[in-house]
Every structure is written in C-alpha cells, then in structure tokens.
Amino acid sequence: MVTLGIPQNTIAILQKYQFRFQKKYGQNFLIDTSVLERIIKAAQIGKEDCVLEIGPGIGTMTQYLAESAGKVIAVEIDKALIPILGETLAPYGNVTVIQGDILKVDIGELAEKYNGGKPLKVTANLPYYITTPIIMGLFERKVPVSGITVMVQKEVAERMQAKPGTKDYGALSLAVQYYARPQVVANVPPNCFMPRPTVGSAVIHLERHEEPPVSVQDEKFLFDIIRAAFNQRRKMMTNALAGAGDLHLAKEHIVWALRELGIPETIRGEKLSLPQFAMLSDRLRDFQR
Ligand code: SAM
C-alpha cells in the first residue's frame, strides 16, 4: 500500500503515472502529515460520519479520511487522477470516487444515496480559483451539510472570520457568518504543498448554524443589500444603496430607515454588523419601487 503525505511517495506515484499538474484546476497537493492530521482533528470525524471530499488529487487526505470516517465520497474533476486514485485508495472499501465538477454535482442526491439523507461533513484542500462559489454553493443550495473544514487562501480565511470595522470585513464575512461559525484552525506555509502555491494558506472550520443568528423576511434581499453596500466600499451606505439600480430604493427611504435604527446616515457598510444589516433589510423591503 502507498502511504501518501510523505513527499517521496507522492513523487513516486506522480512519476509512475507521468502525471502533469494542471494549473487551471488549482492543483497543489499536500505533502505534510502534521497538516493532514490537524485537518482531520478539526473536522471532528468519526465512524458514524459520511464525508464529502472535494478534489482528492492523488488521494492523500482521502486515505486519512478513510481511516477515520464511516464513508468517504470524493469528487475529482481531473480524469487523469482517476486511475491514480484507483491505486492509492484500493485498500479502502469505504471510499467512492466520482469523476465530476463539484459545482455541478447534486450533493443532496449524494447525501440521500450514501447517508440516508443525513448531513454530510465536507473536507477539502480546495482549488483556490473556485473557493467562494464552492462555499456559497454549499450554503445557498441548502444541501445537507453540517460542518465544513477546508484549506483556503490565508486572506480568504481572514475575510471569512472578520468582524465589523476591520479591513477584511465584507460581503463574504457576512455571508459566511450568516450560515456558520468560522474558526481558523491552522496557518499553512507554501512548503507544505507540491507544487508550492504563491500564497499562504489556512485551514478554516465552518460549523453550520442550525438556525441563522438573525431572522429576516427576505434572505435574498438581505444579501442584495449587503452586496450593494460593499460593491462601493468607500461610499456611504445611503449613496451605495441608492446607486444600486437593481435595488430600486430612493435615498430618502434609506436615510429614514437608518434613522429609525439609530444608525448615522454617514455610515459605511464596513461598520454595520449582521443584525444591523438584517434590520435595515426588513425596513427597506417595502420601499422597493
Ligand atoms: N486533496 C488533494 C491534496 O490535498 O493533495 C488535492 C488538492 S488540490 C489543491 C485541489 C484538487 O481539486 C485538485 O485535485 C483538482 O484537480 C481538484 N478540482 C479542481 N476543480 C475542481 C472541481 N470543479 N470539482 C472537483 N474537483 C476539482
């Protein structure tokens, strides 16, 4: 059996199959066993869990997951990796590899088929070029997922857990914190990957809320307001929202709603908390022209 996570074994298997890294798929394979162990620990995986791994690569993290979980489903887009996974995962009877694009796979169907419809735990060393669509897709498509433990670009992890008034705070912070409780569990330098990425990385654990921390009449409108507020980050909220054509809001109504909430009219979006955005969106909803 080939134990991956050790650089020599990773190199040997890549050479055996004459594998060529595809930049377009964000391929940076993990070659550090201590990082792998930390991911598995943070994901809190036990034999009762069914895990969805996004982008298994040559199966390094998959081997660790297969040891800890009851069942592992691994979705990999690159056809050239499928025969390699056939070899590296051969000893594990609890792993199913699916060749496909995670953005197109019906995750609800996977949960139904492999876990009786119960929530899956998601783990991945994500392809960084599609981090946001993957994470937001998992939340917005309302797929049955309980916890997400993923390697992302360090800056993205910082944005996910940023608080109001900080430089990293933005639409991604609000969206992630509406659905989950984020916690960075490790910072990972470029030398833990092959090939080395040009950016720093971090492992973040997102524990999904059973109920969002705020309730709103119209979730889509809340996120439309948030997006508009940060589209023009340097502008005051009143101007940013009034200038967003798709919101159909008049400036005087925005000023009125902010006053009602005791928020200064000159405020910028970067200072508003999630509960404040929620109250503002409920007040503005009826004013759409
Ligand atoms: N998990 C492996 C590891 O840690 O060594 C590989 C991680 S690498 C950063 C990202 C993996 O995601 C690659 O194997 C890549 O081919 C795969 N990938 C990229 N885009 C994908 C997509 N849309 N759907 C599924 N897998 C994808």
mmCIF file of C-alpha atoms and ligand atoms in Angstrom:
data_model
loop_
_atom_site.group_PDB
_atom_site.id
_atom_site.type_symbol
_atom_site.label_atom_id
_atom_site.label_comp_id
_atom_site.label_asym_id
_atom_site.label_seq_id
_atom_site.Cartn_x
_atom_site.Cartn_y
_atom_site.Cartn_z
ATOM 1 C CA MET A 1 0.000 0.000 0.000
ATOM 2 C CA VAL A 2 1.275 3.527 -0.881
ATOM 3 C CA THR A 3 1.073 5.825 2.154
ATOM 4 C CA LEU A 4 0.823 9.347 0.816
ATOM 5 C CA GLY A 5 1.506 12.619 2.661
ATOM 6 C CA ILE A 6 5.228 11.808 2.526
ATOM 7 C CA PRO A 7 6.981 13.720 -0.286
ATOM 8 C CA GLN A 8 8.938 10.692 -1.659
ATOM 9 C CA ASN A 9 5.758 8.609 -2.043
ATOM 10 C CA THR A 10 3.887 11.477 -3.684
ATOM 11 C CA ILE A 11 6.746 11.987 -6.170
ATOM 12 C CA ALA A 12 6.930 8.241 -6.884
ATOM 13 C CA ILE A 13 3.232 7.916 -7.703
ATOM 14 C CA LEU A 14 3.236 11.073 -9.840
ATOM 15 C CA GLN A 15 6.203 9.734 -11.816
ATOM 16 C CA LYS A 16 4.706 6.270 -12.201
ATOM 17 C CA TYR A 17 1.634 7.758 -13.908
ATOM 18 C CA GLN A 18 3.599 10.577 -15.607
ATOM 19 C CA PHE A 19 1.122 12.998 -14.082
ATOM 20 C CA ARG A 20 1.225 16.624 -15.242
ATOM 21 C CA PHE A 21 -0.073 19.292 -12.843
ATOM 22 C CA GLN A 22 -2.921 21.317 -14.287
ATOM 23 C CA LYS A 23 -2.746 24.950 -13.186
ATOM 24 C CA LYS A 24 -6.325 25.552 -14.333
ATOM 25 C CA TYR A 25 -7.554 23.072 -11.687
ATOM 26 C CA GLY A 26 -5.664 24.712 -8.793
ATOM 27 C CA GLN A 27 -3.583 21.583 -8.131
ATOM 28 C CA ASN A 28 -1.304 21.929 -5.094
ATOM 29 C CA PHE A 29 -1.040 18.594 -3.332
ATOM 30 C CA LEU A 30 -0.447 18.357 0.418
ATOM 31 C CA ILE A 31 2.861 16.767 1.462
ATOM 32 C CA ASP A 32 2.829 17.359 5.206
ATOM 33 C CA THR A 33 1.459 14.717 7.535
ATOM 34 C CA SER A 34 1.100 17.072 10.536
ATOM 35 C CA VAL A 35 -1.167 19.404 8.498
ATOM 36 C CA LEU A 36 -3.258 16.428 7.387
ATOM 37 C CA GLU A 37 -3.631 15.286 10.991
ATOM 38 C CA ARG A 38 -4.760 18.770 12.047
ATOM 39 C CA ILE A 39 -7.403 18.906 9.328
ATOM 40 C CA ILE A 40 -8.811 15.527 10.355
ATOM 41 C CA LYS A 41 -8.870 16.579 14.026
ATOM 42 C CA ALA A 42 -10.572 19.931 13.299
ATOM 43 C CA ALA A 43 -13.203 18.212 11.140
ATOM 44 C CA GLN A 44 -14.167 16.000 14.129
ATOM 45 C CA ILE A 45 -14.722 12.933 12.007
ATOM 46 C CA GLY A 46 -15.845 9.641 13.488
ATOM 47 C CA LYS A 47 -17.005 6.269 12.204
ATOM 48 C CA GLU A 48 -20.619 7.491 12.201
ATOM 49 C CA ASP A 49 -19.792 10.204 9.634
ATOM 50 C CA CYS A 50 -20.141 10.301 5.872
ATOM 51 C CA VAL A 51 -17.586 12.740 4.445
ATOM 52 C CA LEU A 52 -17.620 14.539 1.121
ATOM 53 C CA GLU A 53 -14.110 15.367 -0.053
ATOM 54 C CA ILE A 54 -13.817 17.978 -2.796
ATOM 55 C CA GLY A 55 -10.825 17.431 -5.109
ATOM 56 C CA PRO A 56 -8.980 14.403 -3.658
ATOM 57 C CA GLY A 57 -5.978 14.840 -6.016
ATOM 58 C CA ILE A 58 -3.914 11.657 -5.670
ATOM 59 C CA GLY A 59 -5.869 10.673 -2.536
ATOM 60 C CA THR A 60 -3.567 11.931 0.236
ATOM 61 C CA MET A 61 -6.248 13.373 2.539
ATOM 62 C CA THR A 62 -8.675 10.712 1.346
ATOM 63 C CA GLN A 63 -6.523 7.995 2.943
ATOM 64 C CA TYR A 64 -6.655 9.817 6.294
ATOM 65 C CA LEU A 65 -10.415 10.338 5.942
ATOM 66 C CA ALA A 66 -10.988 6.682 5.051
ATOM 67 C CA GLU A 67 -9.230 5.637 8.268
ATOM 68 C CA SER A 68 -11.410 7.898 10.454
ATOM 69 C CA ALA A 69 -14.836 8.079 8.752
ATOM 70 C CA GLY A 70 -17.575 5.543 8.115
ATOM 71 C CA LYS A 71 -17.844 6.518 4.461
ATOM 72 C CA VAL A 72 -15.989 8.898 2.102
ATOM 73 C CA ILE A 73 -17.273 10.267 -1.212
ATOM 74 C CA ALA A 74 -14.526 12.023 -3.187
ATOM 75 C CA VAL A 75 -15.375 14.207 -6.206
ATOM 76 C CA GLU A 76 -12.456 14.912 -8.574
ATOM 77 C CA ILE A 77 -12.682 16.836 -11.859
ATOM 78 C CA ASP A 78 -9.363 15.741 -13.422
ATOM 79 C CA LYS A 79 -9.811 12.485 -15.361
ATOM 80 C CA ALA A 80 -6.029 11.858 -15.256
ATOM 81 C CA LEU A 81 -6.234 11.409 -11.469
ATOM 82 C CA ILE A 82 -8.903 8.697 -11.509
ATOM 83 C CA PRO A 83 -6.540 5.747 -12.252
ATOM 84 C CA ILE A 84 -4.122 7.035 -9.598
ATOM 85 C CA LEU A 85 -6.932 7.172 -7.042
ATOM 86 C CA GLY A 86 -7.846 3.628 -8.115
ATOM 87 C CA GLU A 87 -4.414 2.518 -6.895
ATOM 88 C CA THR A 88 -3.913 4.711 -3.804
ATOM 89 C CA LEU A 89 -7.396 4.061 -2.424
ATOM 90 C CA ALA A 90 -7.622 0.368 -3.376
ATOM 91 C CA PRO A 91 -7.157 -0.833 0.246
ATOM 92 C CA TYR A 92 -10.193 1.144 1.450
ATOM 93 C CA GLY A 93 -13.642 -0.366 0.975
ATOM 94 C CA ASN A 94 -15.426 2.717 2.315
ATOM 95 C CA VAL A 95 -14.390 5.208 -0.412
ATOM 96 C CA THR A 96 -16.373 6.096 -3.556
ATOM 97 C CA VAL A 97 -14.608 8.258 -6.164
ATOM 98 C CA ILE A 98 -16.783 10.266 -8.534
ATOM 99 C CA GLN A 99 -15.286 11.995 -11.564
ATOM 100 C CA GLY A 100 -17.025 15.346 -11.997
ATOM 101 C CA ASP A 101 -17.227 19.069 -11.304
ATOM 102 C CA ILE A 102 -18.261 19.764 -7.692
ATOM 103 C CA LEU A 103 -20.148 22.871 -8.833
ATOM 104 C CA LYS A 104 -22.419 20.653 -10.942
ATOM 105 C CA VAL A 105 -22.767 17.594 -8.707
ATOM 106 C CA ASP A 106 -26.108 17.155 -6.898
ATOM 107 C CA ILE A 107 -24.854 16.968 -3.294
ATOM 108 C CA GLY A 108 -28.375 16.395 -1.941
ATOM 109 C CA GLU A 109 -28.549 13.260 -4.067
ATOM 110 C CA LEU A 110 -25.178 12.064 -2.713
ATOM 111 C CA ALA A 111 -26.375 12.570 0.880
ATOM 112 C CA GLU A 112 -29.545 10.641 0.036
ATOM 113 C CA LYS A 113 -27.692 7.778 -1.651
ATOM 114 C CA TYR A 114 -24.781 7.369 0.755
ATOM 115 C CA ASN A 115 -26.047 8.738 4.085
ATOM 116 C CA GLY A 116 -29.817 8.203 4.132
ATOM 117 C CA GLY A 117 -30.367 11.958 3.565
ATOM 118 C CA LYS A 118 -28.466 12.891 6.754
ATOM 119 C CA PRO A 119 -25.978 15.801 6.617
ATOM 120 C CA LEU A 120 -22.504 15.216 5.229
ATOM 121 C CA LYS A 121 -19.271 16.641 6.599
ATOM 122 C CA VAL A 122 -17.239 18.403 3.928
ATOM 123 C CA THR A 123 -13.454 18.472 3.916
ATOM 124 C CA ALA A 124 -11.061 19.683 1.234
ATOM 125 C CA ASN A 125 -7.824 21.247 0.296
ATOM 126 C CA LEU A 126 -9.804 23.486 -2.042
ATOM 127 C CA PRO A 127 -8.882 24.524 -5.558
ATOM 128 C CA TYR A 128 -8.458 28.237 -4.722
ATOM 129 C CA TYR A 129 -9.842 29.537 -8.025
ATOM 130 C CA ILE A 130 -13.368 28.478 -7.030
ATOM 131 C CA THR A 131 -13.309 28.780 -3.211
ATOM 132 C CA THR A 132 -16.190 31.259 -2.950
ATOM 133 C CA PRO A 133 -18.600 29.540 -5.396
ATOM 134 C CA ILE A 134 -17.966 26.194 -3.677
ATOM 135 C CA ILE A 135 -18.543 27.505 -0.130
ATOM 136 C CA MET A 136 -21.502 29.721 -1.023
ATOM 137 C CA GLY A 137 -22.968 26.912 -3.142
ATOM 138 C CA LEU A 138 -22.841 24.580 -0.128
ATOM 139 C CA PHE A 139 -24.715 27.153 1.966
ATOM 140 C CA GLU A 140 -27.144 28.657 -0.535
ATOM 141 C CA ARG A 141 -28.193 25.486 -2.286
ATOM 142 C CA LYS A 142 -29.386 24.327 1.134
ATOM 143 C CA VAL A 143 -27.622 20.988 0.752
ATOM 144 C CA PRO A 144 -27.446 18.752 3.830
ATOM 145 C CA VAL A 145 -24.018 19.678 5.209
ATOM 146 C CA SER A 146 -23.215 20.043 8.915
ATOM 147 C CA GLY A 147 -19.563 21.091 9.093
ATOM 148 C CA ILE A 148 -17.060 22.261 6.506
ATOM 149 C CA THR A 149 -13.289 22.020 7.132
ATOM 150 C CA VAL A 150 -11.247 23.374 4.265
ATOM 151 C CA MET A 151 -7.852 24.671 3.253
ATOM 152 C CA VAL A 152 -8.228 28.087 1.631
ATOM 153 C CA GLN A 153 -6.014 31.026 0.764
ATOM 154 C CA LYS A 154 -4.967 32.744 4.021
ATOM 155 C CA GLU A 155 -6.535 36.099 3.029
ATOM 156 C CA VAL A 156 -9.848 34.368 2.282
ATOM 157 C CA ALA A 157 -9.866 32.672 5.706
ATOM 158 C CA GLU A 158 -9.245 36.075 7.322
ATOM 159 C CA ARG A 159 -12.139 37.610 5.353
ATOM 160 C CA MET A 160 -14.467 34.791 6.381
ATOM 161 C CA GLN A 161 -13.988 35.383 10.100
ATOM 162 C CA ALA A 162 -13.536 39.207 10.023
ATOM 163 C CA LYS A 163 -15.571 41.435 12.356
ATOM 164 C CA PRO A 164 -17.228 44.799 11.505
ATOM 165 C CA GLY A 165 -14.876 47.762 11.247
ATOM 166 C CA THR A 166 -11.816 45.725 10.238
ATOM 167 C CA LYS A 167 -10.125 45.913 6.829
ATOM 168 C CA ASP A 168 -11.005 42.319 5.922
ATOM 169 C CA TYR A 169 -14.720 42.669 6.722
ATOM 170 C CA GLY A 170 -17.003 42.431 3.702
ATOM 171 C CA ALA A 171 -19.793 40.596 1.897
ATOM 172 C CA LEU A 172 -18.007 37.224 2.287
ATOM 173 C CA SER A 173 -17.675 37.688 6.091
ATOM 174 C CA LEU A 174 -21.381 38.446 6.401
ATOM 175 C CA ALA A 175 -22.489 35.612 4.129
ATOM 176 C CA VAL A 176 -20.308 33.017 5.858
ATOM 177 C CA GLN A 177 -21.258 34.221 9.359
ATOM 178 C CA TYR A 178 -24.971 34.163 8.464
ATOM 179 C CA TYR A 179 -24.726 30.440 7.751
ATOM 180 C CA ALA A 180 -21.897 29.267 10.009
ATOM 181 C CA ARG A 181 -19.462 29.885 12.843
ATOM 182 C CA PRO A 182 -15.972 30.213 11.300
ATOM 183 C CA GLN A 183 -12.762 29.351 13.099
ATOM 184 C CA VAL A 184 -9.253 29.314 11.628
ATOM 185 C CA VAL A 185 -7.535 26.210 12.949
ATOM 186 C CA ALA A 186 -4.107 26.376 11.275
ATOM 187 C CA ASN A 187 -1.926 28.581 9.121
ATOM 188 C CA VAL A 188 -0.109 26.567 6.480
ATOM 189 C CA PRO A 189 3.022 27.784 4.640
ATOM 190 C CA PRO A 190 3.644 27.134 0.894
ATOM 191 C CA ASN A 191 6.308 24.464 1.565
ATOM 192 C CA CYS A 192 3.593 22.025 2.738
ATOM 193 C CA PHE A 193 2.387 21.650 -0.875
ATOM 194 C CA MET A 194 3.652 20.288 -4.180
ATOM 195 C CA PRO A 195 3.992 22.414 -6.249
ATOM 196 C CA ARG A 196 4.297 25.341 -3.827
ATOM 197 C CA PRO A 197 1.499 27.901 -4.157
ATOM 198 C CA THR A 198 2.463 31.575 -4.392
ATOM 199 C CA VAL A 199 0.148 32.461 -1.474
ATOM 200 C CA GLY A 200 -0.129 31.471 2.181
ATOM 201 C CA SER A 201 -2.909 29.073 3.196
ATOM 202 C CA ALA A 202 -5.074 28.417 6.225
ATOM 203 C CA VAL A 203 -7.410 25.688 7.395
ATOM 204 C CA ILE A 204 -10.811 27.020 8.420
ATOM 205 C CA HIS A 205 -13.630 25.132 10.110
ATOM 206 C CA LEU A 206 -17.174 26.356 9.444
ATOM 207 C CA GLU A 207 -19.722 24.896 11.848
ATOM 208 C CA ARG A 208 -23.127 25.359 10.275
ATOM 209 C CA HIS A 209 -25.746 27.162 12.410
ATOM 210 C CA GLU A 210 -28.932 25.169 12.916
ATOM 211 C CA GLU A 211 -30.755 28.499 12.516
ATOM 212 C CA PRO A 212 -29.173 31.718 11.198
ATOM 213 C CA PRO A 213 -28.236 34.133 14.041
ATOM 214 C CA VAL A 214 -30.659 36.737 12.628
ATOM 215 C CA SER A 215 -34.066 36.263 11.043
ATOM 216 C CA VAL A 216 -35.171 38.274 8.010
ATOM 217 C CA GLN A 217 -38.328 38.394 5.903
ATOM 218 C CA ASP A 218 -36.389 38.043 2.659
ATOM 219 C CA GLU A 219 -32.955 36.380 2.651
ATOM 220 C CA LYS A 220 -32.237 37.268 -0.981
ATOM 221 C CA PHE A 221 -32.971 40.954 -0.358
ATOM 222 C CA LEU A 222 -30.638 40.930 2.691
ATOM 223 C CA PHE A 223 -27.782 39.660 0.501
ATOM 224 C CA ASP A 224 -28.655 42.110 -2.292
ATOM 225 C CA ILE A 225 -28.291 44.944 0.251
ATOM 226 C CA ILE A 226 -25.002 43.551 1.584
ATOM 227 C CA ARG A 227 -23.556 43.132 -1.918
ATOM 228 C CA ALA A 228 -24.576 46.693 -2.871
ATOM 229 C CA ALA A 229 -23.087 48.121 0.345
ATOM 230 C CA PHE A 230 -19.689 46.549 -0.365
ATOM 231 C CA ASN A 231 -19.692 46.992 -4.145
ATOM 232 C CA GLN A 232 -18.734 50.574 -3.493
ATOM 233 C CA ARG A 233 -16.904 50.101 -0.227
ATOM 234 C CA ARG A 234 -15.669 53.676 0.141
ATOM 235 C CA LYS A 235 -19.129 55.162 -0.363
ATOM 236 C CA MET A 236 -21.600 55.943 2.411
ATOM 237 C CA MET A 237 -24.382 53.345 2.688
ATOM 238 C CA THR A 238 -27.042 55.834 1.620
ATOM 239 C CA ASN A 239 -25.266 56.537 -1.692
ATOM 240 C CA ALA A 240 -24.160 52.947 -2.291
ATOM 241 C CA LEU A 241 -27.704 51.581 -1.872
ATOM 242 C CA ALA A 242 -29.439 54.416 -3.729
ATOM 243 C CA GLY A 243 -26.926 53.995 -6.573
ATOM 244 C CA ALA A 244 -27.554 50.255 -6.930
ATOM 245 C CA GLY A 245 -30.054 50.197 -9.811
ATOM 246 C CA ASP A 246 -31.298 46.666 -9.119
ATOM 247 C CA LEU A 247 -32.407 47.557 -5.554
ATOM 248 C CA HIS A 248 -34.909 50.238 -6.662
ATOM 249 C CA LEU A 249 -34.555 52.256 -3.433
ATOM 250 C CA ALA A 250 -34.896 56.029 -3.006
ATOM 251 C CA LYS A 251 -32.263 57.853 -0.944
ATOM 252 C CA GLU A 252 -34.841 59.409 1.399
ATOM 253 C CA HIS A 253 -36.174 55.971 2.339
ATOM 254 C CA ILE A 254 -32.669 54.722 3.114
ATOM 255 C CA VAL A 255 -31.997 57.787 5.284
ATOM 256 C CA TRP A 256 -35.327 57.235 7.079
ATOM 257 C CA ALA A 257 -34.583 53.552 7.753
ATOM 258 C CA LEU A 258 -31.092 54.295 9.104
ATOM 259 C CA ARG A 259 -32.500 56.999 11.414
ATOM 260 C CA GLU A 260 -35.180 54.606 12.640
ATOM 261 C CA LEU A 261 -32.426 52.191 13.641
ATOM 262 C CA GLY A 262 -30.375 54.935 15.308
ATOM 263 C CA ILE A 263 -27.560 54.496 12.758
ATOM 264 C CA PRO A 264 -25.748 57.638 11.465
ATOM 265 C CA GLU A 265 -26.637 58.478 7.833
ATOM 266 C CA THR A 266 -22.955 58.868 7.033
ATOM 267 C CA ILE A 267 -22.093 55.276 7.939
ATOM 268 C CA ARG A 268 -20.241 52.974 5.544
ATOM 269 C CA GLY A 269 -21.174 49.336 5.068
ATOM 270 C CA GLU A 270 -17.924 48.146 6.641
ATOM 271 C CA LYS A 271 -19.134 49.372 10.060
ATOM 272 C CA LEU A 272 -22.527 47.610 10.044
ATOM 273 C CA SER A 273 -22.993 44.291 11.870
ATOM 274 C CA LEU A 274 -25.068 41.381 10.557
ATOM 275 C CA PRO A 275 -28.018 42.161 12.927
ATOM 276 C CA GLN A 276 -27.966 45.794 11.698
ATOM 277 C CA PHE A 277 -27.972 44.686 8.043
ATOM 278 C CA ALA A 278 -30.874 42.342 8.847
ATOM 279 C CA MET A 279 -32.965 45.100 10.475
ATOM 280 C CA LEU A 280 -32.165 47.505 7.662
ATOM 281 C CA SER A 281 -33.185 44.999 5.012
ATOM 282 C CA ASP A 282 -36.523 44.331 6.733
ATOM 283 C CA ARG A 283 -37.236 48.085 6.941
ATOM 284 C CA LEU A 284 -36.260 48.761 3.314
ATOM 285 C CA ARG A 285 -38.035 45.832 1.755
ATOM 286 C CA ASP A 286 -41.409 47.554 1.497
ATOM 287 C CA PHE A 287 -39.909 50.643 -0.130
ATOM 288 C CA GLN A 288 -38.702 48.939 -3.288
ATOM 289 C CA ARG A 289 -40.083 50.871 -6.267
HETATM 290 N N1 SAM B 1 -6.794 16.948 -1.888
HETATM 291 C C1 SAM B 1 -5.563 16.923 -2.629
HETATM 292 C C2 SAM B 1 -4.403 17.238 -1.700
HETATM 293 O O1 SAM B 1 -4.649 17.869 -0.677
HETATM 294 O O2 SAM B 1 -3.291 16.840 -2.000
HETATM 295 C C3 SAM B 1 -5.591 17.901 -3.820
HETATM 296 C C4 SAM B 1 -5.898 19.349 -3.509
HETATM 297 S S1 SAM B 1 -5.686 20.450 -4.866
HETATM 298 C C5 SAM B 1 -5.473 21.973 -4.014
HETATM 299 C C6 SAM B 1 -7.344 20.688 -5.498
HETATM 300 C C7 SAM B 1 -7.966 19.475 -6.182
HETATM 301 O O3 SAM B 1 -9.280 19.833 -6.640
HETATM 302 C C8 SAM B 1 -7.223 19.001 -7.401
HETATM 303 O O4 SAM B 1 -7.111 17.596 -7.366
HETATM 304 C C9 SAM B 1 -8.098 19.433 -8.585
HETATM 305 O O5 SAM B 1 -7.948 18.632 -9.733
HETATM 306 C C10 SAM B 1 -9.478 19.350 -7.965
HETATM 307 N N2 SAM B 1 -10.510 20.211 -8.583
HETATM 308 C C11 SAM B 1 -10.335 21.420 -9.189
HETATM 309 N N3 SAM B 1 -11.501 21.916 -9.623
HETATM 310 C C12 SAM B 1 -12.468 21.009 -9.261
HETATM 311 C C13 SAM B 1 -13.884 20.945 -9.441
HETATM 312 N N4 SAM B 1 -14.552 21.921 -10.049
HETATM 313 N N5 SAM B 1 -14.542 19.858 -8.989
HETATM 314 C C14 SAM B 1 -13.868 18.838 -8.366
HETATM 315 N N6 SAM B 1 -12.523 18.836 -8.173
HETATM 316 C C15 SAM B 1 -11.829 19.912 -8.617
#
